[in-house]
CSV table of C-alpha atoms and ligand atoms in Angstrom, one decimal:
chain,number,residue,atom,x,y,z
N,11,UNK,CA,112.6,-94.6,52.3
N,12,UNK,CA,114.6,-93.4,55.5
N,13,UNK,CA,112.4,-91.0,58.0
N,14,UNK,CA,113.9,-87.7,58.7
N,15,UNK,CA,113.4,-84.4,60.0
N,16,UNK,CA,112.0,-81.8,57.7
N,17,UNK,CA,114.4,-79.3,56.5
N,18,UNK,CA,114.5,-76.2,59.0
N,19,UNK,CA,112.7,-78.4,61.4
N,20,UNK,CA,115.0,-79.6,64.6
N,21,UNK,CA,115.3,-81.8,67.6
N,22,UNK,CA,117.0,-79.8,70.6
N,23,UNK,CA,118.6,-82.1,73.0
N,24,UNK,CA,120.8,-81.0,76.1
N,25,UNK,CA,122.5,-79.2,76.4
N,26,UNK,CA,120.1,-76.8,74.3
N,27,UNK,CA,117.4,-78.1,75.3
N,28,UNK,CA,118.6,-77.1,78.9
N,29,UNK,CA,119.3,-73.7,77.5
N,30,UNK,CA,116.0,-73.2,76.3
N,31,UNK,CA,114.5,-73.7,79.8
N,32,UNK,CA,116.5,-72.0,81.8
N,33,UNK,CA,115.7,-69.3,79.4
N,34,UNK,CA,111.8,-69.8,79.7
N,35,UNK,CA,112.3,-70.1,83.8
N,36,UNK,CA,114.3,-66.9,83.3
N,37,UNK,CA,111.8,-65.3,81.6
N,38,UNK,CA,108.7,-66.8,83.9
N,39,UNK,CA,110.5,-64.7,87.0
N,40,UNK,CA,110.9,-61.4,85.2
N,41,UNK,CA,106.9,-61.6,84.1
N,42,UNK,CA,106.2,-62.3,87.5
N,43,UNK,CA,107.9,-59.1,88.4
N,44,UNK,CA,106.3,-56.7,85.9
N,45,UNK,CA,102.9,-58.0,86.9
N,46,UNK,CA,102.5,-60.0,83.5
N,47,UNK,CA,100.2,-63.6,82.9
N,48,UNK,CA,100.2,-66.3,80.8
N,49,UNK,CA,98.0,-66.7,77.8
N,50,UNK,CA,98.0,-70.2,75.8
N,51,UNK,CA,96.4,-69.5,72.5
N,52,UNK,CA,96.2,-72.1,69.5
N,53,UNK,CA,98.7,-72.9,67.6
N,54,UNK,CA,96.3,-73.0,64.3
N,55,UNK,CA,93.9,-70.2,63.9
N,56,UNK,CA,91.9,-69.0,60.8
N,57,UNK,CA,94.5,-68.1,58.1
N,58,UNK,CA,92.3,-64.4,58.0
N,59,UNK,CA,93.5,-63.1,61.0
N,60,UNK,CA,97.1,-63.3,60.1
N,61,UNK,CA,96.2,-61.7,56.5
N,62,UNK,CA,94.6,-59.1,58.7
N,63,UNK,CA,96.8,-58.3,61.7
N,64,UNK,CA,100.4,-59.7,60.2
N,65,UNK,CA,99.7,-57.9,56.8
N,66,UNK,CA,98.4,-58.6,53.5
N,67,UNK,CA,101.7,-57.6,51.9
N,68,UNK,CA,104.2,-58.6,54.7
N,69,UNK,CA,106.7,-61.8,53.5
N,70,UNK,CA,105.4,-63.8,56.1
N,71,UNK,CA,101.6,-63.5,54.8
N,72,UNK,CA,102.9,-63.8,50.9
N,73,UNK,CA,105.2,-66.5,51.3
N,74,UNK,CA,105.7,-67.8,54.3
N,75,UNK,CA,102.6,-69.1,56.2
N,76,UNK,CA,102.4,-72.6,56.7
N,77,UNK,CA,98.2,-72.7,55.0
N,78,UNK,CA,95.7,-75.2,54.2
N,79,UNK,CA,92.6,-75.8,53.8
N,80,UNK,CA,91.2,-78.4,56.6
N,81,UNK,CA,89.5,-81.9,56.2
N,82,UNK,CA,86.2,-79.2,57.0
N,83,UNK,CA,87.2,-77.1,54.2
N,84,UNK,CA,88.2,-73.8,56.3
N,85,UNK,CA,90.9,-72.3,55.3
N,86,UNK,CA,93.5,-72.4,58.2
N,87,UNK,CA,97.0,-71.5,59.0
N,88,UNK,CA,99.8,-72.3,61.6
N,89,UNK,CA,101.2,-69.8,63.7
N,90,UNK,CA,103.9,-67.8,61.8
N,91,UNK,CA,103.7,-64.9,64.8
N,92,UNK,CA,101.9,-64.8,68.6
N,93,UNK,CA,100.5,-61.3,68.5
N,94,UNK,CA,97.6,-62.2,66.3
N,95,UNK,CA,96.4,-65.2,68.5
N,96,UNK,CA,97.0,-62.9,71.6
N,97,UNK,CA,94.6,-59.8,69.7
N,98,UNK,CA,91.7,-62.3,68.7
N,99,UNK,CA,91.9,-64.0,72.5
N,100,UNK,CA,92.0,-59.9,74.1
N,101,UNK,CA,88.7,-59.9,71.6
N,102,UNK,CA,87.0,-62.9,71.8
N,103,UNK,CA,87.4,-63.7,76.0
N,104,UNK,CA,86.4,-59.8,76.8
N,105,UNK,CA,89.7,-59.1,78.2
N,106,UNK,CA,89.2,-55.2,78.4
N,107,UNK,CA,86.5,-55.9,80.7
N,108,UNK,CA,88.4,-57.8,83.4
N,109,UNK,CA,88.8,-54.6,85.3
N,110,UNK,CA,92.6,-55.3,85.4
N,111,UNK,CA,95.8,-54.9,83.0
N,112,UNK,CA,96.4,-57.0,80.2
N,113,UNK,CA,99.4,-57.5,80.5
N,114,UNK,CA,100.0,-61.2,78.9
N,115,UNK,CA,103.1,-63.3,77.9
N,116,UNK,CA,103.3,-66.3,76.0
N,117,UNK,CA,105.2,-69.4,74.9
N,118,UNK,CA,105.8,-71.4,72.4
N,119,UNK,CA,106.6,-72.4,68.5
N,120,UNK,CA,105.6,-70.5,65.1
N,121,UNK,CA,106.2,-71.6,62.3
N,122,UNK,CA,107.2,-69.6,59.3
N,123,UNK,CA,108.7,-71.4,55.6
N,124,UNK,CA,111.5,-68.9,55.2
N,125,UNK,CA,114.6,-70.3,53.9
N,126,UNK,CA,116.7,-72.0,55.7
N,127,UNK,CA,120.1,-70.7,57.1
N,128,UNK,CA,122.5,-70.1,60.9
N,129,UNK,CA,119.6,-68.9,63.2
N,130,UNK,CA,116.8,-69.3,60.7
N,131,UNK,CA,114.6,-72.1,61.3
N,132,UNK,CA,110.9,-72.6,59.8
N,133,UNK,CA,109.7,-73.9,63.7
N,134,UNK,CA,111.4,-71.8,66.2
N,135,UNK,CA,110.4,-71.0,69.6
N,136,UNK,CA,109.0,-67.5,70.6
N,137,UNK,CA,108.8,-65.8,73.9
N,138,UNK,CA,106.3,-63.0,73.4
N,139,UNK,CA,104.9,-59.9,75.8
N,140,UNK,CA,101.4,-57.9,75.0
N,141,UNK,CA,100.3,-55.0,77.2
N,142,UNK,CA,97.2,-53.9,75.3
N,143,UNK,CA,95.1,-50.8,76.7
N,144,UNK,CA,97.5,-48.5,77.6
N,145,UNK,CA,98.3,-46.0,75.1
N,146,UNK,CA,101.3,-43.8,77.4
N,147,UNK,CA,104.5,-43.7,76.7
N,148,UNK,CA,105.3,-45.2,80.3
N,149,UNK,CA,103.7,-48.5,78.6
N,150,UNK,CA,106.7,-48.4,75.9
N,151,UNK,CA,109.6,-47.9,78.4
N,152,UNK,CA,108.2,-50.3,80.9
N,153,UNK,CA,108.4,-52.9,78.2
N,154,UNK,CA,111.4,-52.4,76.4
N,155,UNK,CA,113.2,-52.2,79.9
N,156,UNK,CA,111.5,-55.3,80.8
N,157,UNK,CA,113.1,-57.2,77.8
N,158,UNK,CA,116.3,-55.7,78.4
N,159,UNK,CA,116.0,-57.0,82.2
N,160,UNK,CA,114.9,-60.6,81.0
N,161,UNK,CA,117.8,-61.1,78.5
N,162,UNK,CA,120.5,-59.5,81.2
N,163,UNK,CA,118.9,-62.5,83.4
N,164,UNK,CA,118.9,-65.0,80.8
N,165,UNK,CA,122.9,-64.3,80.6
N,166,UNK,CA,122.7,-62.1,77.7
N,167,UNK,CA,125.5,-59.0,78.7
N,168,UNK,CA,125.1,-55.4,77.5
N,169,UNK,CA,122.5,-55.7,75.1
N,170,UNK,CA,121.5,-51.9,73.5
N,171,UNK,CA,118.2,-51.7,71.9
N,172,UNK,CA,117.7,-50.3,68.5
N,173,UNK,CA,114.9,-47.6,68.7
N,174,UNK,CA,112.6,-45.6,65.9
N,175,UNK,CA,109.2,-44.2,65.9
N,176,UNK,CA,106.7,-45.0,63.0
N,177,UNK,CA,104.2,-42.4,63.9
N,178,UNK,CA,100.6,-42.8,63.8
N,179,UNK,CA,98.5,-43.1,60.6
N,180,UNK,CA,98.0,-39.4,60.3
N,181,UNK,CA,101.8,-39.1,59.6
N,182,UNK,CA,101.8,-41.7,57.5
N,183,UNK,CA,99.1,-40.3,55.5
N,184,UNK,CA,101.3,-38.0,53.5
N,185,UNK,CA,104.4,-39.8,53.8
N,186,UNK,CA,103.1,-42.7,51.8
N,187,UNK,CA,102.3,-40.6,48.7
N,188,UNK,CA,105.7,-39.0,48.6
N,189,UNK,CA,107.4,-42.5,49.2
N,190,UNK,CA,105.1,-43.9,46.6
N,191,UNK,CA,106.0,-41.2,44.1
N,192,UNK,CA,109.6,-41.5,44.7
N,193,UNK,CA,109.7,-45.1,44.7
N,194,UNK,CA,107.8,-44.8,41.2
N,195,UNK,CA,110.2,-42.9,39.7
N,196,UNK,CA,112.6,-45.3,40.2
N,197,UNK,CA,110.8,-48.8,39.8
N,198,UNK,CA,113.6,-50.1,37.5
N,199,UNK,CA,115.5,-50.4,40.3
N,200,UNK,CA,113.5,-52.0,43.0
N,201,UNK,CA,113.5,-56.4,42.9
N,202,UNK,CA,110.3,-58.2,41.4
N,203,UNK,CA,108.5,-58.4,44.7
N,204,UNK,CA,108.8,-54.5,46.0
N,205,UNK,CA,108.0,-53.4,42.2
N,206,UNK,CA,104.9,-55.7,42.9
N,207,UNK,CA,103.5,-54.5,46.3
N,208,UNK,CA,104.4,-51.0,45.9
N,209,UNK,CA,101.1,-49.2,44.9
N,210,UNK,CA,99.2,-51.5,48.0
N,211,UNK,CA,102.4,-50.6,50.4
N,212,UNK,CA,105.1,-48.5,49.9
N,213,UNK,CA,106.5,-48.6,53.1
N,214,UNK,CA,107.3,-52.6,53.0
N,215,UNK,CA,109.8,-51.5,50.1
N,216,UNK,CA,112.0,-50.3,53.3
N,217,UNK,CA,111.9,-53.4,55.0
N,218,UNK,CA,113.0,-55.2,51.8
N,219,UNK,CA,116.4,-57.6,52.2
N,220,UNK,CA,117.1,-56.3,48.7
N,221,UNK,CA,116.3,-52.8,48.4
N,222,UNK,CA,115.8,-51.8,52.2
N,223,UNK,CA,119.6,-50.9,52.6
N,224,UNK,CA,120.0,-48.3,50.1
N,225,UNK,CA,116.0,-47.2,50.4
N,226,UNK,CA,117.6,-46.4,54.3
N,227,UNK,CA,120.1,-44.0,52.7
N,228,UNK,CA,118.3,-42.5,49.7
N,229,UNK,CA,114.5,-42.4,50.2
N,230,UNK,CA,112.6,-39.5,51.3
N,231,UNK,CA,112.0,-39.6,55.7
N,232,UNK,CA,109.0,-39.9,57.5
N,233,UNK,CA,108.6,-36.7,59.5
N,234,UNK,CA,106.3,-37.4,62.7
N,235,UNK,CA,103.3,-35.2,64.1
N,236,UNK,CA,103.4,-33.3,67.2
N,237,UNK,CA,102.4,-35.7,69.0
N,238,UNK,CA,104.3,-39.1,68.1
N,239,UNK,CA,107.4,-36.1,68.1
N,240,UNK,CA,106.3,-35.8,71.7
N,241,UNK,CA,105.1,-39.6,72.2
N,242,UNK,CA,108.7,-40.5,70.8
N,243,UNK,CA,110.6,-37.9,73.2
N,244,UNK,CA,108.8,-39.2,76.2
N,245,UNK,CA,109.8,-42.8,76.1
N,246,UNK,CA,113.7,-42.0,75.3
N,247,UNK,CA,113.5,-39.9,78.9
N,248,UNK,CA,112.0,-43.0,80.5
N,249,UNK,CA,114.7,-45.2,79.3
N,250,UNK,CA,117.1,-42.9,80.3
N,251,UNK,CA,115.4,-42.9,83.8
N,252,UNK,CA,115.4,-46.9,83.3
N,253,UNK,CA,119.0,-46.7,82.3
N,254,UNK,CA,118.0,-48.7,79.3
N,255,UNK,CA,120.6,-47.5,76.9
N,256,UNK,CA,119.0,-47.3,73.0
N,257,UNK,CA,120.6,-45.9,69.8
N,258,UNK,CA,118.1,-44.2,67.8
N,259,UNK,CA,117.9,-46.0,64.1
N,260,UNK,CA,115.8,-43.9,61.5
N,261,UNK,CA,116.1,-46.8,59.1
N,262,UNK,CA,114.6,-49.4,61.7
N,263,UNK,CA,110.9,-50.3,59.7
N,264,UNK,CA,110.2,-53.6,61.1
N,265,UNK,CA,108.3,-56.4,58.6
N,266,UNK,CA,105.2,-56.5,59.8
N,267,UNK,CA,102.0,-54.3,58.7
N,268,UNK,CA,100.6,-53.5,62.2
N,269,UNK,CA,103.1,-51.1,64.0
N,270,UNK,CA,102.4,-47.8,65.0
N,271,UNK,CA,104.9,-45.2,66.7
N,272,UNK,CA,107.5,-46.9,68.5
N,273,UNK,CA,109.5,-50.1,66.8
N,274,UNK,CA,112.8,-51.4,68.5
N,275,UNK,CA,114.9,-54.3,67.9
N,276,UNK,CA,117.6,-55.7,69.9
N,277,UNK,CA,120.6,-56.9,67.7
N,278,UNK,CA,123.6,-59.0,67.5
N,279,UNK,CA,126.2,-59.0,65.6
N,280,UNK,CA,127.5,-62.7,66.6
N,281,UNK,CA,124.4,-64.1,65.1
N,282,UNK,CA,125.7,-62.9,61.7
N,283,UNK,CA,123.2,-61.8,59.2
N,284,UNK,CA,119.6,-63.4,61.3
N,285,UNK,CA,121.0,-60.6,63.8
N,286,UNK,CA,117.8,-59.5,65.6
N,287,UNK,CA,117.0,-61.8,68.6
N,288,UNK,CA,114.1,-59.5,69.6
N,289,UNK,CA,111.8,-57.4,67.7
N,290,UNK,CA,108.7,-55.3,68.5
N,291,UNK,CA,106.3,-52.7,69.1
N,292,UNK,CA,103.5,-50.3,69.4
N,293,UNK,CA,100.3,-51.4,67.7
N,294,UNK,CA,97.7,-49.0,68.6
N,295,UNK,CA,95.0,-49.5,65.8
N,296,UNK,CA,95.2,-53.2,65.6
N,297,UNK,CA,92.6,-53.7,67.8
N,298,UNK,CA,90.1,-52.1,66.9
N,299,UNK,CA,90.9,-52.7,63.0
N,300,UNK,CA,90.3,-56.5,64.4
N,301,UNK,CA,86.9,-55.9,65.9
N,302,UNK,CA,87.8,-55.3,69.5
N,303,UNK,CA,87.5,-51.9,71.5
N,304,UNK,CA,90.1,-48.8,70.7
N,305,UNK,CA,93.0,-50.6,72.8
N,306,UNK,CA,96.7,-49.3,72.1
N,307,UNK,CA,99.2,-52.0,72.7
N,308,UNK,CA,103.1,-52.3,72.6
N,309,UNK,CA,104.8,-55.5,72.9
N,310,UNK,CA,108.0,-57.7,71.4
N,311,UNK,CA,109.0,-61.3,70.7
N,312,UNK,CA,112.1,-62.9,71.2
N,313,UNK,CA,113.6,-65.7,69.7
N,314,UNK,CA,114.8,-68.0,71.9
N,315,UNK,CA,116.7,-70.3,69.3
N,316,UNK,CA,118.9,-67.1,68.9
N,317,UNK,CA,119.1,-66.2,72.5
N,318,UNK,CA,120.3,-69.9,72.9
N,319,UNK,CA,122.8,-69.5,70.1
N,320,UNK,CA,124.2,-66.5,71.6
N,321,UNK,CA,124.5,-68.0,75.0
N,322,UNK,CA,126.1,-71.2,73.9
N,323,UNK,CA,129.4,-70.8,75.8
N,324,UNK,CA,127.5,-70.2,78.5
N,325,UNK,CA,127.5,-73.7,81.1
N,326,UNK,CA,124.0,-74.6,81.8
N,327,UNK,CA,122.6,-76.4,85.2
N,328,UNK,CA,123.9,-80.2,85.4
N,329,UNK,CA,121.3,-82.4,84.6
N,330,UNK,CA,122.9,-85.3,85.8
N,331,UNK,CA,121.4,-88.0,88.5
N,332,UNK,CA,122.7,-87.2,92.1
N,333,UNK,CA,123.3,-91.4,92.1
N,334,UNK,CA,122.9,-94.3,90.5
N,335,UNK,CA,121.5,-97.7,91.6
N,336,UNK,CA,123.6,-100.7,91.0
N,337,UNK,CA,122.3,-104.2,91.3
N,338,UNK,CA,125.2,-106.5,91.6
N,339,UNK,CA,123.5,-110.0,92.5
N,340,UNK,CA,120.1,-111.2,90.7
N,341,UNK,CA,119.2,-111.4,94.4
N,342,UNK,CA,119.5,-108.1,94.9
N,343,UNK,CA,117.0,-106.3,91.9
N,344,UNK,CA,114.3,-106.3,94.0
N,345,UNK,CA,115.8,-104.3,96.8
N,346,UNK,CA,117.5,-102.0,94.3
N,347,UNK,CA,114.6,-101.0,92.8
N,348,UNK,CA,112.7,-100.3,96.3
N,349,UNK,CA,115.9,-98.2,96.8
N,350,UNK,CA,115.5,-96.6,93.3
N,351,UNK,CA,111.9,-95.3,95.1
N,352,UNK,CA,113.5,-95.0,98.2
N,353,UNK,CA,115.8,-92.3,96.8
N,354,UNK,CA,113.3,-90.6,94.6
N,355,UNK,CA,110.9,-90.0,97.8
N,356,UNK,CA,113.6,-88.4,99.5
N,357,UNK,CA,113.9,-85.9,97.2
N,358,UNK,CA,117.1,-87.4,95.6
N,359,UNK,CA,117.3,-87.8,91.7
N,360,UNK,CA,118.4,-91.8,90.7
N,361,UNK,CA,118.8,-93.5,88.2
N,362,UNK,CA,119.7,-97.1,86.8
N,363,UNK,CA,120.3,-99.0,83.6
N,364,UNK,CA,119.1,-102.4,83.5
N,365,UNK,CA,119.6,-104.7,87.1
N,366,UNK,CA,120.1,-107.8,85.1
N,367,UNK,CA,122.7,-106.9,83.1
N,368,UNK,CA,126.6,-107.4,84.5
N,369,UNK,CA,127.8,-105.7,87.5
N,370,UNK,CA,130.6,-104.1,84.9
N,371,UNK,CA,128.0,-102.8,82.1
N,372,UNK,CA,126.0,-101.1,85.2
N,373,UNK,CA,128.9,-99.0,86.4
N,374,UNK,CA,130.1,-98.4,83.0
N,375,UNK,CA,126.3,-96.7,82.8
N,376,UNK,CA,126.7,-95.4,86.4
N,377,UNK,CA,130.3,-93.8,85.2
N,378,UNK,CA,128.6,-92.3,82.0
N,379,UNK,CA,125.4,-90.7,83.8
N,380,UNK,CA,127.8,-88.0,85.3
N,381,UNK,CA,126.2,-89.3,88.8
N,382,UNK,CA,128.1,-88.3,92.2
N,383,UNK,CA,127.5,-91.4,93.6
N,384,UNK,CA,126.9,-95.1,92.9
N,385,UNK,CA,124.7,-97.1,95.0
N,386,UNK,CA,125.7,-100.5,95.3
N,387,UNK,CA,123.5,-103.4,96.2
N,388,UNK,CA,125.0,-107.5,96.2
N,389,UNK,CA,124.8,-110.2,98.3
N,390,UNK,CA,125.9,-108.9,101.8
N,391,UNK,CA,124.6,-105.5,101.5
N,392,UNK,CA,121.1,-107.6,101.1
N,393,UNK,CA,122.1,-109.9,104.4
N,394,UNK,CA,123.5,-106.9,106.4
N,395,UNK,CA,120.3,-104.5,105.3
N,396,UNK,CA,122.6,-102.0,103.9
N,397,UNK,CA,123.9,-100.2,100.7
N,398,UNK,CA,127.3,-99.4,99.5
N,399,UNK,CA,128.1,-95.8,98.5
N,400,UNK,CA,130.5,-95.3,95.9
N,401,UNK,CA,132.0,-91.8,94.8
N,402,UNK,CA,132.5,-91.4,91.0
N,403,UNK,CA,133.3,-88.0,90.6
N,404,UNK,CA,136.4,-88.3,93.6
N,405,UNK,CA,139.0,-90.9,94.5
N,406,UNK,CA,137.5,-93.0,97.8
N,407,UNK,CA,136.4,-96.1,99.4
N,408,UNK,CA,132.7,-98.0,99.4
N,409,UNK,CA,130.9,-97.1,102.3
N,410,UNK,CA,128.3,-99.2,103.4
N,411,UNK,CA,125.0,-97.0,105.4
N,412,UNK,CA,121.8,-98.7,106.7
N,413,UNK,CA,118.8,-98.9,103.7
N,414,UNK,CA,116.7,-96.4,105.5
N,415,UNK,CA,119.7,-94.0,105.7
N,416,UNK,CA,120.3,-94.0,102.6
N,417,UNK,CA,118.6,-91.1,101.2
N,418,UNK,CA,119.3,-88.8,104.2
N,419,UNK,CA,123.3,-89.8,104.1
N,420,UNK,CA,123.5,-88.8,100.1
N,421,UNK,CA,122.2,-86.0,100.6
N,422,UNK,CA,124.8,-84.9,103.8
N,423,UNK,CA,127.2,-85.7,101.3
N,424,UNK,CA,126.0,-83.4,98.7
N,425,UNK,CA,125.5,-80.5,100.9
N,426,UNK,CA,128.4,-81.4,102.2
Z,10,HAM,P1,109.4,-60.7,64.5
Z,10,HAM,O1,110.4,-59.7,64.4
Z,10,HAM,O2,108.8,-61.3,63.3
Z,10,HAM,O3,108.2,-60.1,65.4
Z,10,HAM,O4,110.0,-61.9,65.4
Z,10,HAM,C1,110.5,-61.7,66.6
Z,10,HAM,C2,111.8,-62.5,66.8
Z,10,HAM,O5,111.5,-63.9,66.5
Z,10,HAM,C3,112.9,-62.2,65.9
Z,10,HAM,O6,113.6,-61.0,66.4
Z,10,HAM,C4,113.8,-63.4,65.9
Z,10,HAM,O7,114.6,-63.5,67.0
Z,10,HAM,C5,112.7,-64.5,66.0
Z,10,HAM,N1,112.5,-65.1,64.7
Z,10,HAM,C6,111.7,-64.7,63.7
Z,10,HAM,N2,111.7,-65.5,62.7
Z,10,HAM,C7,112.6,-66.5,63.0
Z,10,HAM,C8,113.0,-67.7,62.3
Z,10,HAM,N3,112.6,-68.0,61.1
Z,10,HAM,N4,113.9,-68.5,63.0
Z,10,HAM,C9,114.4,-68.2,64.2
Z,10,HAM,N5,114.0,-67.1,64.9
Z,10,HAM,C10,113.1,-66.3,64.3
Z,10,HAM,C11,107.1,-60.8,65.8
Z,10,HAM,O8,106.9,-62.0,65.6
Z,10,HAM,C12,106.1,-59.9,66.5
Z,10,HAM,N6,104.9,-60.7,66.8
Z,10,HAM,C13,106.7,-59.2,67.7
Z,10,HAM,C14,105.7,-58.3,68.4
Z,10,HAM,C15,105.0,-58.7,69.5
Z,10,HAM,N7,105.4,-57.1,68.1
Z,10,HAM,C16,104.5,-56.7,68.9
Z,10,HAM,N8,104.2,-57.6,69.8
C-alpha cells in the first residue's frame, strides 16, 4: 500500500505557502489597527455546540462534520467553523466581564467533508473576526470595512461586498409560516433534502445549491420590522461614510442557522462557482441561546485558500538565502560552518548543502538556492583568514574579505 494524502486534504509549499503568510501578517496589522486580539480555541470541541450554534439543519451539521465518538466515549467533533469555539470561549473564560471589547480574531484550519472541487477543500484555513457585545449598527460597518481594508492589503483590488438584512426573530416569526406554506404547496419540486428539513426550517430551503436559485426569484420576501428597517438603513450610511462600496442582494441567506439582521458576503467571480472568499454576520441571540449573557455579535470568516487562489499572479516576498556557504577543501568544513554561524548572527540568512560533497555539486546547490551570493572557503582563503564572495545573480569576479568582515561586507552589498 502507497501513503497518500487524503482526498481534499493538501500540502501547500511555496510559493503558497508564502502566500498564505503574507496573508495572515497582512491580516495580523489590520487587527492591530481596529483594536482586535487573538483567541486560540481547540480545534476539537463537543460535537453539541456545533449542532447548537452552526445549526441542526445546516449541511455542515447534517453532513459535513468531521464526528466521532472518542476513546472516552464523548461524542466529539472537529472544527467545521470558528464562531462556535470563539462563543463557548466568550462563555466559559467570562469575557463580558473583562471590562473591555471583545473584539477577537483567530487562525487557523476547519475542517468540513464537502465534496471536493477548485477552491473546495475538506481542511482549509480560516481567518475569522468576532466583536461580541455590541449590538449598534456602528459594530456592522466597522467590521465589514475592516475586511474590506484587510483584503485591499492582502493585494485583493476593488472588492464590493454583497449585503442583506435577515431581521431579528420577531420578523421572522411570520415570515416562516408563509414560506412554509408556500414552500408546501409546492414540495414536488423541492430536492430530497429541502423536502426533508422544511417543516424544522424553511428558511435553509433558500440557501439550498438546488432550489435556492429559483426560491431567490419566486418565493414570498421577508419584510423586516421597524427596527432591523432602521438597523439595516444605518449600517449602509456608515459604509457610505466608510466608502465601503456594497450592492444590496435580497436573495443573500447565508448557510448557517445563527444569523440575525445583517449577512454580507464578499464574492468572486474568478473563483468560479466556490465564489464567496468571505462570508458573515450578525448573531445577536447566539449567545445567550448558548448559555452566556444577552451579547449581540457580528463577525465574518475568510478563506484564505481562496484569497490565495485569487492572488496567485501576484509575486510573493523571495524566500531565498541572502548567501550560500561553500566548502571547497575537506580542510576547510570546519571554518565554513563557523562562517555558516558567523552569517546567521549577523543577521544574514545562509545556507549550505553538504561540505563534503564536490566543490561542483555545492555550487550547483548554491546556483539553485536563488542565493545573491556564494561564500567560498578552500585552501588559501583558510591560510590567508579570509572568504571569497561570489555573485550569482550578476556577472563578476571572487572577492576575497577578512572572516570577521564577512557578515558586515554582504550586507553593504545588499543594501547596496
Ligand atoms: P462560511 O461562509 O461557512 O462562514 O465560511 C467562510 C468562508 O470560508 C467562505 O466564504 C469560504 O471562503 C471559506 N470556506 C468555507 N468552506 C470552505 C471549503 N470547504 N474550502 C475552502 N474554503 C471554504 C463561517 O464559517 C462563519 N463562521 C463566518 C462568521 C463568523 N459568521 C459570523 N462570524
Amino acid at each position: 500500500m502507497s501513503v497518500h494524502s487524503l482526498r481534499g486534504f493538501r500540502d501547500l509549499l511555496p510559493p503558497d505557502s508564502t502566500r498564505f503568510a503574507a496573508i495572515e501578517a497582512a491580516a495580523r496589522e489590520v487587527f492591530a489597527l481596529y483594536g482586535y486580539q487573538e483567541l486560540r480555541i481547540p480545534t476539537i470541541e463537543m460535537k453539541e455546540l456545533f449542532v447548537k450554534s452552526t445549526g441542526e439543519t445546516t449541511d455542515i451539521v447534517e453532513k459535513e462534520m468531521y464526528a466521532f465518538t472518542d476513546g472516552g466515549g464523548r461524542e466529539v467533533a472537529v472544527r467545521p467553523e470558528g464562531t462556535p469555539g470563539v462563543v463557548r470561549a466568550y462563555i466559559e473564560q467570562n469575557l463580558s466581564q473583562t471590562g473591555r471589547n471583545a473584539k477577537l480574531f483567530y487562525i487557523g484550519n476547519m475542517f468540513r467533508a464537502e465534496r471536493p472541487q477548485a477552491g473546495r477543500f475538506r481542511e482549509f484555513e480560516q481567518i475569522g473576526a468576532e466583536h461580541i457585545g455590541n449590538a449598534a449598527p456602528f459594530a456592522d460597518a466597522e467590521t465589514i470595512t475592516m475586511l474590506v481594508r484587510l483584503l485591499e492589503k492582502a493585494g485583493l483590488a476593488a472588492c464590493s461586498v454583497e449585503l442583506n438584512s435577515l431581521g431579528c426573530a420577531e420578523c421572522r416569526k411570520t415570515y416562516r409560516q408563509t414560506l412554509l406554506d408556500y414552500l408546501k404547496q409546492r414540495a414536488e419540486m423541492l430536492c430530497e433534502p429541502c423536502r426533508g428539513r422544511i417543516e424544522r426550517n424553511p428558511l435553509r430551503a433558500l440557501d439550498c445549491k438546488v432550489d435556492g436559485p429559483w426560491l431567490a426569484e419566486k418565493a414570498p420576501k421577508l419584510t423586516l420590522c421597524a427596527a432591523c428597517a432602521e438597523h439595516f438603513t444605518r449600517v449602509q450610511d456608515l459604509l457610505k461614510i466608510s466608502g465601503v462600496p456594497y450592492n444590496v442582494n435580497p436573495n443573500l441567506v447565508r448557510g448557517l442557522d445563527y444569523y440575525t439582521r445583517t449577512v454580507f458576503e464578499v464574492r468572486s467571480s474568478a473563483l468560479g462557482s466556490q465564489d464567496a472568499v468571505c462570508g458573515g454576520g450578525r448573531y445577536d441571540d447566539l449567545v445567550k441561546s448558548m448559555g452566556g449573557p444577552a451579547a449581540p455579535a457580528i463577525g465574518w470568516a475568510l478563506g484564505v485558500d481562496r484569497l490565495a487562489m485569487l492572488l496567485k499572479d501576484k509575486p510573493v516576498a523571495d524566500t531565498s538565502p541572502a548567501v550560500f556557504v561553500v566548502s571547497a577543501a575537506a580542510a576547510a568544513q570546519d571554518q565554513a560552518f563557523r562562517l555558516l554561524a558567523a552569517m546567521r548572527a549577523g543577521g544574514v540568512s545562509a545556507d549550505s548543502s553538504n561540505f563534503t560533497l564536490s566543490l561542483k555539486s555545492q555550487m550547483r546547490s548554491a546556483d539553485k538556492s536563488g542565493a545573491a551570493y556564494a561564500l567560498i572557503l578552500g585552501e588559501d582563503e583558510l591560510k590567508a583568514g579570509t572568504v571569497a564572495i561570489k555573485p550569482l545573480k550578476q556577472a563578476g569576479d571572487q572577492q576575497p574579505v577578512p572572516f570577521a568582515d564577512a557578515p558586515s561586507a554582504i550586507t553593504k552589498l545588499l543594501e547596496g
